[in-house]
PDB file of C-alpha atoms in Angstrom:
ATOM      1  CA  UNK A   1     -12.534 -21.295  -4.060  1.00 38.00           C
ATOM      2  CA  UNK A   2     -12.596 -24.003  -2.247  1.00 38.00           C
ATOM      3  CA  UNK A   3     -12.701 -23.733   2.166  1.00 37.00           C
ATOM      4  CA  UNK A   4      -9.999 -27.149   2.452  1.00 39.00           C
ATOM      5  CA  UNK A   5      -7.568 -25.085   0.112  1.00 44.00           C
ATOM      6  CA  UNK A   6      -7.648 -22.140   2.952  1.00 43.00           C
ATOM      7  CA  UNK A   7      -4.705 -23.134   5.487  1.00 45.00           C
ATOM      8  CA  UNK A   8      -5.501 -21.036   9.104  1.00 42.00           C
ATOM      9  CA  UNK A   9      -2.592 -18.485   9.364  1.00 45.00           C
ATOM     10  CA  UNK A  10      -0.922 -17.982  12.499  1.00 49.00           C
ATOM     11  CA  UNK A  11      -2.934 -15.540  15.051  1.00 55.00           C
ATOM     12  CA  UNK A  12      -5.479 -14.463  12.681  1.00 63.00           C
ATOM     13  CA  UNK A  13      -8.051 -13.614  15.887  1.00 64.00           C
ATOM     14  CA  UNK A  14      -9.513 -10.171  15.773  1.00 61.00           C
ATOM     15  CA  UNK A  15      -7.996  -8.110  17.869  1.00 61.00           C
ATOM     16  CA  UNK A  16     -10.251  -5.272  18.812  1.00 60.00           C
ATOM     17  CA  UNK A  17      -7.999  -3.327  21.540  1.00 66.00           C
ATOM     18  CA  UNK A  18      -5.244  -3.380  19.580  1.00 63.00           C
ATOM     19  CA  UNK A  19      -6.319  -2.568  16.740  1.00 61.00           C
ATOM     20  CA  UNK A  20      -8.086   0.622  18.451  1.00 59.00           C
ATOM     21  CA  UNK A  21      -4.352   2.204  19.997  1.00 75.00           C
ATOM     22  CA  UNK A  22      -3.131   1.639  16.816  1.00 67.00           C
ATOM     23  CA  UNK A  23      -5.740   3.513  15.439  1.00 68.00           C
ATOM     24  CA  UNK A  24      -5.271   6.538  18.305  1.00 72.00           C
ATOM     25  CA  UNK A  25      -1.308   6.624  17.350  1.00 72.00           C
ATOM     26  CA  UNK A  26      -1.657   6.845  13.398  1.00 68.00           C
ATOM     27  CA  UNK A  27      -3.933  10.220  14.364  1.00 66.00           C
ATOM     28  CA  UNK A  28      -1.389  11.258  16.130  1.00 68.00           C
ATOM     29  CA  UNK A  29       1.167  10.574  13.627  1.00 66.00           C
ATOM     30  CA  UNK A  30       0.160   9.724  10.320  1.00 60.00           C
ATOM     31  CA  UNK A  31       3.599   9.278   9.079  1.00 60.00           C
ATOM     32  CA  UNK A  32       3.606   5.938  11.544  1.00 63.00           C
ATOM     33  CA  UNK A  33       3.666   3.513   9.539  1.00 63.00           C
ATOM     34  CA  UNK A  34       4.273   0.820  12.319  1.00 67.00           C
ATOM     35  CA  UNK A  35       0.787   1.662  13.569  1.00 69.00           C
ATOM     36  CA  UNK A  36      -0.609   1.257  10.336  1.00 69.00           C
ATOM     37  CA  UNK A  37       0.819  -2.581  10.278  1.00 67.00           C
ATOM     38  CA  UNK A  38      -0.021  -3.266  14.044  1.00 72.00           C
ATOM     39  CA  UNK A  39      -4.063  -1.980  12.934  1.00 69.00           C
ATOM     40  CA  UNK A  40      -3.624  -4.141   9.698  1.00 67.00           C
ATOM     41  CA  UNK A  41      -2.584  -7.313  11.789  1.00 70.00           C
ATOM     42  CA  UNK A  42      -5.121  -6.780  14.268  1.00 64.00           C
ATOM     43  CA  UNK A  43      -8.174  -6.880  12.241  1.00 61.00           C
ATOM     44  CA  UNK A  44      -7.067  -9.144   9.199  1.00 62.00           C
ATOM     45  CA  UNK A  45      -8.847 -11.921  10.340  1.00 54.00           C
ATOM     46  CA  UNK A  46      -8.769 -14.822   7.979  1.00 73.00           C
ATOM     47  CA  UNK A  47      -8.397 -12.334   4.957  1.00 74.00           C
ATOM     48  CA  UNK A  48      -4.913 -13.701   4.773  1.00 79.00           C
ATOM     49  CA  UNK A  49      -5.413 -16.914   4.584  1.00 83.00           C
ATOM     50  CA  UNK A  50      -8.116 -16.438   1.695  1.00 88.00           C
ATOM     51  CA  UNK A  51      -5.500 -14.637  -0.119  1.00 89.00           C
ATOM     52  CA  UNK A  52      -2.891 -16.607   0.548  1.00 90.00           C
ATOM     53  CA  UNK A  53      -4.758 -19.598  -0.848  1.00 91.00           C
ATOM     54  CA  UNK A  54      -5.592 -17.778  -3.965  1.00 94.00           C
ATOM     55  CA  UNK A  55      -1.887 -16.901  -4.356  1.00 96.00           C
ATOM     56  CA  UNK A  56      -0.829 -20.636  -3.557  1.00 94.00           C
ATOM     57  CA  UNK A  57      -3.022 -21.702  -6.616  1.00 95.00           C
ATOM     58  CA  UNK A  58      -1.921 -18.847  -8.975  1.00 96.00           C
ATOM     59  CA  UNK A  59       1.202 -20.185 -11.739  1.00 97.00           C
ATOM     60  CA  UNK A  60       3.217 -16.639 -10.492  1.00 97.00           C
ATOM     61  CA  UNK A  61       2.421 -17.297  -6.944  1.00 96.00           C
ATOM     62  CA  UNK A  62       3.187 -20.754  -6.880  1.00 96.00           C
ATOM     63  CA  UNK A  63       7.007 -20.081  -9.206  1.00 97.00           C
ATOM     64  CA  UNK A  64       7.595 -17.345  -6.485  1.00 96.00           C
ATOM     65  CA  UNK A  65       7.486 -19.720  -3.704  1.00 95.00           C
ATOM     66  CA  UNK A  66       9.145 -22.682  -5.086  1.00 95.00           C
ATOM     67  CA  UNK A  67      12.074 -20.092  -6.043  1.00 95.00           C
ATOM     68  CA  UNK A  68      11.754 -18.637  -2.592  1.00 93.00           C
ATOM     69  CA  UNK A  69      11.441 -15.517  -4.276  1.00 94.00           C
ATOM     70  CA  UNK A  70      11.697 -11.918  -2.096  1.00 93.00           C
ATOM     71  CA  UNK A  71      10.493  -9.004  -3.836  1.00 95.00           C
ATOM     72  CA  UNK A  72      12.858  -6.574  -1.853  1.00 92.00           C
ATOM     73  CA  UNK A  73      15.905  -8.348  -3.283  1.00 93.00           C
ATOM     74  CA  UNK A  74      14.946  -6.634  -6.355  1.00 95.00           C
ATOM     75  CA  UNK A  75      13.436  -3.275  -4.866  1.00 95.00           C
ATOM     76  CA  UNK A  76      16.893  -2.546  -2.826  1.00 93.00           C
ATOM     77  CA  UNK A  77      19.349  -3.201  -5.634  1.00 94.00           C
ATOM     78  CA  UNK A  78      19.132   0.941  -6.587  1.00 94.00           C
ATOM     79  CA  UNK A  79      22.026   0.335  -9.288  1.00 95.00           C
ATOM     80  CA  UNK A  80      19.308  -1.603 -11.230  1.00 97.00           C
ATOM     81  CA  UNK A  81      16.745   0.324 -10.951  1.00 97.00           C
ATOM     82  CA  UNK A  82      18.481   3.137 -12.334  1.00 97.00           C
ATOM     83  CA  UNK A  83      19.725   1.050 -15.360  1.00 97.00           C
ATOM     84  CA  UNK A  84      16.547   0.770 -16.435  1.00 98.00           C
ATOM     85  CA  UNK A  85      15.029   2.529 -19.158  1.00 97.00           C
ATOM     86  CA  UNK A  86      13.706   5.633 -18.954  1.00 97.00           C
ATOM     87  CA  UNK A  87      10.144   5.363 -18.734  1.00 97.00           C
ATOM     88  CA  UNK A  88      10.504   1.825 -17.465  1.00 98.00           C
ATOM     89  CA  UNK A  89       8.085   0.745 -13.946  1.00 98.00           C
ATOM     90  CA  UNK A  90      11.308   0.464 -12.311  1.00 98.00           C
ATOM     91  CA  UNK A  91      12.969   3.800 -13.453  1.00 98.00           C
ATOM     92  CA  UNK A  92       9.910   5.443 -12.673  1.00 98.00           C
ATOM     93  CA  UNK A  93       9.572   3.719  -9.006  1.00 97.00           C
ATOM     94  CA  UNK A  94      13.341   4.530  -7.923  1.00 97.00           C
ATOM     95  CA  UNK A  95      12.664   8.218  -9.138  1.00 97.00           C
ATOM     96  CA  UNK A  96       9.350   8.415  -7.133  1.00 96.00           C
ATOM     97  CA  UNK A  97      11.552   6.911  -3.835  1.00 95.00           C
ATOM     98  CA  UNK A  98      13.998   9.475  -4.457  1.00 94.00           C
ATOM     99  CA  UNK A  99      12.013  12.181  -4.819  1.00 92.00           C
ATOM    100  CA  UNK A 100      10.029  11.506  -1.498  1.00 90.00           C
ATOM    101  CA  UNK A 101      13.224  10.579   0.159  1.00 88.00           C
ATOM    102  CA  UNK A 102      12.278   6.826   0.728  1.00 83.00           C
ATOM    103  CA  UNK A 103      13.681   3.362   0.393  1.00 74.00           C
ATOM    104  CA  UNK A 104      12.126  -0.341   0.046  1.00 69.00           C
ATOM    105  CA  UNK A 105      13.883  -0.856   3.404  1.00 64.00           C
ATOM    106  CA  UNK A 106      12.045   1.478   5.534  1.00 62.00           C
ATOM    107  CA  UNK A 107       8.474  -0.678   5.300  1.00 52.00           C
ATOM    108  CA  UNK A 108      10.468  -3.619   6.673  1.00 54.00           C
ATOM    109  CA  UNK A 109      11.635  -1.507   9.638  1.00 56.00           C
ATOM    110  CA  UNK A 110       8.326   0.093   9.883  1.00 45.00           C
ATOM    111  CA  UNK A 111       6.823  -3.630  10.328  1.00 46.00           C
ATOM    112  CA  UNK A 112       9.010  -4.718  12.539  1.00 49.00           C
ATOM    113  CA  UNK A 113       6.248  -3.044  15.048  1.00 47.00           C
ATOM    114  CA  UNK A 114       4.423  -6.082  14.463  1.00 42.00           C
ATOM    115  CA  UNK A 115       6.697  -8.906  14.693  1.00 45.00           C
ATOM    116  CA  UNK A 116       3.979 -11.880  15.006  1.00 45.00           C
ATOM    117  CA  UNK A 117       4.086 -11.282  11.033  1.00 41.00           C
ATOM    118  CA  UNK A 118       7.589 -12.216  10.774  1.00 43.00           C
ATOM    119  CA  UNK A 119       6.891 -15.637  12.963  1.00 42.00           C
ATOM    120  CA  UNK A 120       4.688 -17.405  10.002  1.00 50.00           C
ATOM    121  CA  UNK A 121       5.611 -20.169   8.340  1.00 75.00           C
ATOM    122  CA  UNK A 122       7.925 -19.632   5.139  1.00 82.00           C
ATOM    123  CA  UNK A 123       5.336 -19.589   2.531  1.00 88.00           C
ATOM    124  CA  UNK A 124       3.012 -17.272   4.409  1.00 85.00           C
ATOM    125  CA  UNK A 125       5.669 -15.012   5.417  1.00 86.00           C
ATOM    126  CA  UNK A 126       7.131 -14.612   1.952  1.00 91.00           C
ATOM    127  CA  UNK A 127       3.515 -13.744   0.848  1.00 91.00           C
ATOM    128  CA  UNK A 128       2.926 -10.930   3.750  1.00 84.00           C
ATOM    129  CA  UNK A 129       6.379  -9.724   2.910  1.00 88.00           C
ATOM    130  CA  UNK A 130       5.428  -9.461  -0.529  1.00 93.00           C
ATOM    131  CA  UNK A 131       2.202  -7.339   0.145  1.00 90.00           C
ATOM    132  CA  UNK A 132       4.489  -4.949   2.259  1.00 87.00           C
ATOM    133  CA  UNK A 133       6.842  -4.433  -0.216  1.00 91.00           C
ATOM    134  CA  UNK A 134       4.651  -4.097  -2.950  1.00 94.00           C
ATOM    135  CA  UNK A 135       2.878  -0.747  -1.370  1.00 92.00           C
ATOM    136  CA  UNK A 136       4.884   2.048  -3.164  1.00 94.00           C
ATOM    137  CA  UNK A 137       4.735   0.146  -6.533  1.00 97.00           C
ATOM    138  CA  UNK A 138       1.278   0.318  -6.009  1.00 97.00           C
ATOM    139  CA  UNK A 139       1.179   4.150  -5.614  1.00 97.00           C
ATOM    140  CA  UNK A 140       3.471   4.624  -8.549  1.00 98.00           C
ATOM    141  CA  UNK A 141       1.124   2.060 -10.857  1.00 98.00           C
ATOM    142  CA  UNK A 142      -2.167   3.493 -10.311  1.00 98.00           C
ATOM    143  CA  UNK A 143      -0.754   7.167 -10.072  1.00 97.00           C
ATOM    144  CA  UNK A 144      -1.537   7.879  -6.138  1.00 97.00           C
ATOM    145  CA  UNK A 145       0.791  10.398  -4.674  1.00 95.00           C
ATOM    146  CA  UNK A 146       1.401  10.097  -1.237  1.00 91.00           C
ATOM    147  CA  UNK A 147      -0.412  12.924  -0.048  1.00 91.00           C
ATOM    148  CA  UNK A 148      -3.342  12.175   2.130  1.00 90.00           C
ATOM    149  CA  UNK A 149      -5.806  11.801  -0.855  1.00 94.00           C
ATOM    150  CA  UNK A 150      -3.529   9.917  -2.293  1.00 95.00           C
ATOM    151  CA  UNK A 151      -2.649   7.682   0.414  1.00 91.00           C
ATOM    152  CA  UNK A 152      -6.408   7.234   1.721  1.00 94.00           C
ATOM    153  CA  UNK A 153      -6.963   6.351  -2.624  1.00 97.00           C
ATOM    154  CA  UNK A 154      -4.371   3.974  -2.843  1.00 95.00           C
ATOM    155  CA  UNK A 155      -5.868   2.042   0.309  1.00 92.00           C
ATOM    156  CA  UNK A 156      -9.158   1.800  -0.610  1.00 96.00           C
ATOM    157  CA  UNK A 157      -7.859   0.188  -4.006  1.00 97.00           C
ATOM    158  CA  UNK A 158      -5.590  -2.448  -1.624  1.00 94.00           C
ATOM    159  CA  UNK A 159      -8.459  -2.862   0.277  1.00 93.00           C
ATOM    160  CA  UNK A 160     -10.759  -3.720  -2.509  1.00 95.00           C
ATOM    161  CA  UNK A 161      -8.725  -6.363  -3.534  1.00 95.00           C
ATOM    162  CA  UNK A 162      -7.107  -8.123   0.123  1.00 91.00           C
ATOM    163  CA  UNK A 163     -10.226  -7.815   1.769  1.00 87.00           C
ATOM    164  CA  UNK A 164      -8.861  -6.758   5.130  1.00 84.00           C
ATOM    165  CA  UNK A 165     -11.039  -5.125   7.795  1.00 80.00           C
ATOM    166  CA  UNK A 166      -7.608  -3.429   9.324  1.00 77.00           C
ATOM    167  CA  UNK A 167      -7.227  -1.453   5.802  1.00 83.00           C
ATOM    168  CA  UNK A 168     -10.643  -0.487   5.643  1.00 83.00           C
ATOM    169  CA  UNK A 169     -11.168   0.782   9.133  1.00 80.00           C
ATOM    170  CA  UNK A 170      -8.288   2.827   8.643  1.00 81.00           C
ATOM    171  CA  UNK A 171     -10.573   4.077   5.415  1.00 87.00           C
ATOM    172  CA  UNK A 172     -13.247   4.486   6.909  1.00 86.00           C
ATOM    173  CA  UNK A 173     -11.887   7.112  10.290  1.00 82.00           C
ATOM    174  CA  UNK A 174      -9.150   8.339   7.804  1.00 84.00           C
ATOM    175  CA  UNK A 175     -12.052   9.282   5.417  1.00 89.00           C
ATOM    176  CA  UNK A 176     -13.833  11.545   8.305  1.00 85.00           C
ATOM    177  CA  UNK A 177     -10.572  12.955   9.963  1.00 84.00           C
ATOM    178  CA  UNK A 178      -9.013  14.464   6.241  1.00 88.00           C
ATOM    179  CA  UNK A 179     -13.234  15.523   5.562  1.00 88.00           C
ATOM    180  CA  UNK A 180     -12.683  18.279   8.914  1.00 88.00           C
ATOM    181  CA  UNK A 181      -9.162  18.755   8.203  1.00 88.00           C
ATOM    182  CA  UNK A 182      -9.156  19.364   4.138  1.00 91.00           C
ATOM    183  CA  UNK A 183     -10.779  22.233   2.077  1.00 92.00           C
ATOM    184  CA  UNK A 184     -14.613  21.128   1.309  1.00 91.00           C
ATOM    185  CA  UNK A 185     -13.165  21.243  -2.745  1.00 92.00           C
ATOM    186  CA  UNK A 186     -11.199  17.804  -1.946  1.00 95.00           C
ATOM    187  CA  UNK A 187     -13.087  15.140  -3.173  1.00 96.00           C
ATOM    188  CA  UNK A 188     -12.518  12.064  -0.620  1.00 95.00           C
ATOM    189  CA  UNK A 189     -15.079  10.342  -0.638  1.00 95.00           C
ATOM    190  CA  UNK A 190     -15.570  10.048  -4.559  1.00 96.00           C
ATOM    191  CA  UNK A 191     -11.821   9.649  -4.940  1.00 97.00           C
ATOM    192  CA  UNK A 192     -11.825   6.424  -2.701  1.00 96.00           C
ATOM    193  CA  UNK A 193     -14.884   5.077  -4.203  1.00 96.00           C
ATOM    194  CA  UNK A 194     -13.245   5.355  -7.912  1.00 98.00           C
ATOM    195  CA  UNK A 195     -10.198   3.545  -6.246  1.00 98.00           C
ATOM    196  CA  UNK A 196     -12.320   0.967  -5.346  1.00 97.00           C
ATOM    197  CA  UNK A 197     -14.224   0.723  -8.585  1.00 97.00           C
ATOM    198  CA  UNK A 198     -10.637   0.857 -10.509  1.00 98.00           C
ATOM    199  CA  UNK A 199      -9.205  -1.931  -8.299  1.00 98.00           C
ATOM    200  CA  UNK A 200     -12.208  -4.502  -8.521  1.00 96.00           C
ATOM    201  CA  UNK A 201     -11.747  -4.011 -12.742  1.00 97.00           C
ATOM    202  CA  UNK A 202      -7.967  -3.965 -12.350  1.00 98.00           C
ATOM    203  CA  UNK A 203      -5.909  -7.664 -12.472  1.00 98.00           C
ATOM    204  CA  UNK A 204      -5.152  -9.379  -8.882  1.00 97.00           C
ATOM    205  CA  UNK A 205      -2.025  -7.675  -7.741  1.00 98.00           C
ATOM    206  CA  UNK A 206      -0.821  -9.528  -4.571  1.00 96.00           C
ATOM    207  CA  UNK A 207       0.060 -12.377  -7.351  1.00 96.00           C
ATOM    208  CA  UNK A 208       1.672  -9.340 -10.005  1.00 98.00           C
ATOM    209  CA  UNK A 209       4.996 -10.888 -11.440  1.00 98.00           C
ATOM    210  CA  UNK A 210       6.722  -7.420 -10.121  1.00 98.00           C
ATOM    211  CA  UNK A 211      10.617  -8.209 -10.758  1.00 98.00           C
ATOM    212  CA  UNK A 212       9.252  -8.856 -14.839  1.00 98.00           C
ATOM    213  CA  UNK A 213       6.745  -5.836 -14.976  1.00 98.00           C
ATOM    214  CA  UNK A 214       9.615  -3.508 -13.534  1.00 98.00           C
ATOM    215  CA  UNK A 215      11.786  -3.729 -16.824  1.00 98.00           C
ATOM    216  CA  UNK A 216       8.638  -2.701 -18.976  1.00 98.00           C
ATOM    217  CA  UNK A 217       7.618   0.553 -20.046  1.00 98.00           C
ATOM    218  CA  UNK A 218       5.266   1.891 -16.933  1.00 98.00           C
ATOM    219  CA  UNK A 219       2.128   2.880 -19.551  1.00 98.00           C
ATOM    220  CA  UNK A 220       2.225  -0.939 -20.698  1.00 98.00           C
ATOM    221  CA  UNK A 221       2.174  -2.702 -17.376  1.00 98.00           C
ATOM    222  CA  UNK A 222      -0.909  -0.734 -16.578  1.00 98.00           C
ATOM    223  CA  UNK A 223      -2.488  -2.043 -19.769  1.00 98.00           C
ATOM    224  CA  UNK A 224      -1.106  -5.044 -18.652  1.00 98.00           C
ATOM    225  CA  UNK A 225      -2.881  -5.297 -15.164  1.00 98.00           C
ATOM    226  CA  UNK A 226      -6.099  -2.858 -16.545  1.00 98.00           C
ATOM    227  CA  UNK A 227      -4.884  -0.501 -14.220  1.00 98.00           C
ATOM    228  CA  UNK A 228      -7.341   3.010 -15.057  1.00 98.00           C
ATOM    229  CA  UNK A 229      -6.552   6.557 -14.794  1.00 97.00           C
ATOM    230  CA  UNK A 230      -7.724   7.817 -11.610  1.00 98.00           C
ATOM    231  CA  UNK A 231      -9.807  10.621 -12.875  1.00 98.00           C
ATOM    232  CA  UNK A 232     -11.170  11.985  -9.556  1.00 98.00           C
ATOM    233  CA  UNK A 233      -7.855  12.014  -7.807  1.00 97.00           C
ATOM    234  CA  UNK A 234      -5.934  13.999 -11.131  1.00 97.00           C
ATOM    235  CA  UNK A 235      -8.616  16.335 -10.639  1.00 96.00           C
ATOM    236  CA  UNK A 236      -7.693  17.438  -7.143  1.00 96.00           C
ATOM    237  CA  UNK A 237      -3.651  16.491  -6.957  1.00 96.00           C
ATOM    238  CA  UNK A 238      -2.921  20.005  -7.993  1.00 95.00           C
ATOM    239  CA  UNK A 239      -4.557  21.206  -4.851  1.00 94.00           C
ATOM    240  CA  UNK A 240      -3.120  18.545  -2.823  1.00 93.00           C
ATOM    241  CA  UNK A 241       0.331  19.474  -3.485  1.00 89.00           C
ATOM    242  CA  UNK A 242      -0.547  22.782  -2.658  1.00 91.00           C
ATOM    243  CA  UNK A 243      -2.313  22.065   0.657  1.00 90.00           C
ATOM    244  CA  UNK A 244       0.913  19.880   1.260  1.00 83.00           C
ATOM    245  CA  UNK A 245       3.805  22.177   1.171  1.00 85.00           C
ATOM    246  CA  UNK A 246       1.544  24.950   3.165  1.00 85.00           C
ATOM    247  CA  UNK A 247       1.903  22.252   6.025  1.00 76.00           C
ATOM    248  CA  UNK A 248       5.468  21.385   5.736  1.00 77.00           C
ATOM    249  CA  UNK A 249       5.717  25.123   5.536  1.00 81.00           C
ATOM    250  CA  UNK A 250       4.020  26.104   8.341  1.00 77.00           C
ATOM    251  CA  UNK A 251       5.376  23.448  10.658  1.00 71.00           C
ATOM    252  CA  UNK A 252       9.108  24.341   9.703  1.00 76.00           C
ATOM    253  CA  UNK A 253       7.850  27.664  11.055  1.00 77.00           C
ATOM    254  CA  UNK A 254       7.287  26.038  14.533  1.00 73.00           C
ATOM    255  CA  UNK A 255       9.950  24.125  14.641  1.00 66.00           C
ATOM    256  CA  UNK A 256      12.466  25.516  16.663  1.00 65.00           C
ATOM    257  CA  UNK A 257      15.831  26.608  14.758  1.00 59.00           C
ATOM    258  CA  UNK A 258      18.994  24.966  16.179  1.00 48.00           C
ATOM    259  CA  UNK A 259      21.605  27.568  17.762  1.00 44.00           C
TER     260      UNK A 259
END
């Protein structure tokens, strides 16, 4: 790619302190998702811009932004979704946001920690929005719950293909941290590393026509986008699920009942 095609994005300086609270409050709370785009933001650097300019010179990138296009149009329309087909990527993506009581909405609310995103110009913002929005199609495409393998899988397979240092420090301590905290039997670090592998084999996804792929049946879009089974990660979801509802069973057990 050529360097004159790559157009500086607003504040796209490394920002070190930042970036290390955010890291401290997504410990603390790893269902935070605010942090998680303030840590993102901080250490993107000119990843952005790289992958903006690849997106700019893609046909589907360059139809989205001459039609202005916003992904969570489409994702927040629930009546559609659910007139899909059974089977569908979009059927099977409103059933996995019901099931873990979530909605396309909540990332946008969740970024709104880091509003310097939101202050781009239009093209650039559409694309960043895009990325956002794009996260829990990404989990239900390459078969990632959101359990913390799952979640720490479906990053390293993001990070593989955006490139950005904020995604892959949060790897990289998230990595360690679930390594003390999860049974010795989880495999993390071989379940990241297949992500990776899967992801650099897989097609570009930031530039993924999503609003066509969700009326197709889910097994043919990953054929589509040579999107592999994640064998590692099957192996230990089982386990996961189990280690999962423990928690949430345990810490109902703390929390004190209302009178």
């Amino acid at each position: 790619m050529q360097t004159d095609s790559i157009q500086p994005i607003e504040n796209d300086r490394i920002q070190p302190l930042v970036a290390y609270r955010a890291i401290r409050a997504i410990f603390k709370d790893k269902e935070d998702t605010g942090q998680v785009f303030k840590l993102v933001n901080a250490l993107k650097g000119k990843s952005m811009a790289i992958s903006m300019a690849r997106f700019r010179n893609d046909p589907v990138g360059k139809q989205i932004i001459s039609e202005n296009r916003k992904l969570l149009d489409t994702l927040n329309n629930t009546a559609y979704l659910r007139s899909l087909p059974e089977g569908s990527f979009g059927r099977v993506y409103q059933q996995f946001l019901e099931t873990e009581g979530l909605s396309a909405e909540g990332l946008v609310q969740a970024r709104m920690e880091a509003p310097e995103w939101g202050s781009q110009e239009r093209e650039n913002a559409l694309f960043s929005a895009r990325l956002r929005d794009a996260h829990d199609l990404t989990h239900v495409l390459t078969g990632y719950g959101r359990n913390p393998l799952g979640e720490l899988s479906v990053l390293a397979f993001t990070q593989a293909q955006t490139r950005n240092r904020g995604i892959g420090v949060l790897i990289f301590f998230g990595m360690f941290k679930f390594k003390k905290e999860l049974p010795r039997s989880i495999p993390i670090f071989r379940s990241a590393w297949e992500a990776r592998r899967n992801s650099k084999r897989a097609a570009w996804l930031p530039a993924a026509d999503w609003e066509a792929l969700l009326k197709l049946p889910l097994e043919e879009v990953r054929r589509k986008l040579n999107i592999a089974h994640p064998t590692i990660y099957k192996s230990a979801e089982p386990r996961m699920v189990q280690i999962e509802a423990e928690f949430q069973r345990k810490r109902a057990e703390m929390t004190p009942q209302a009178a």
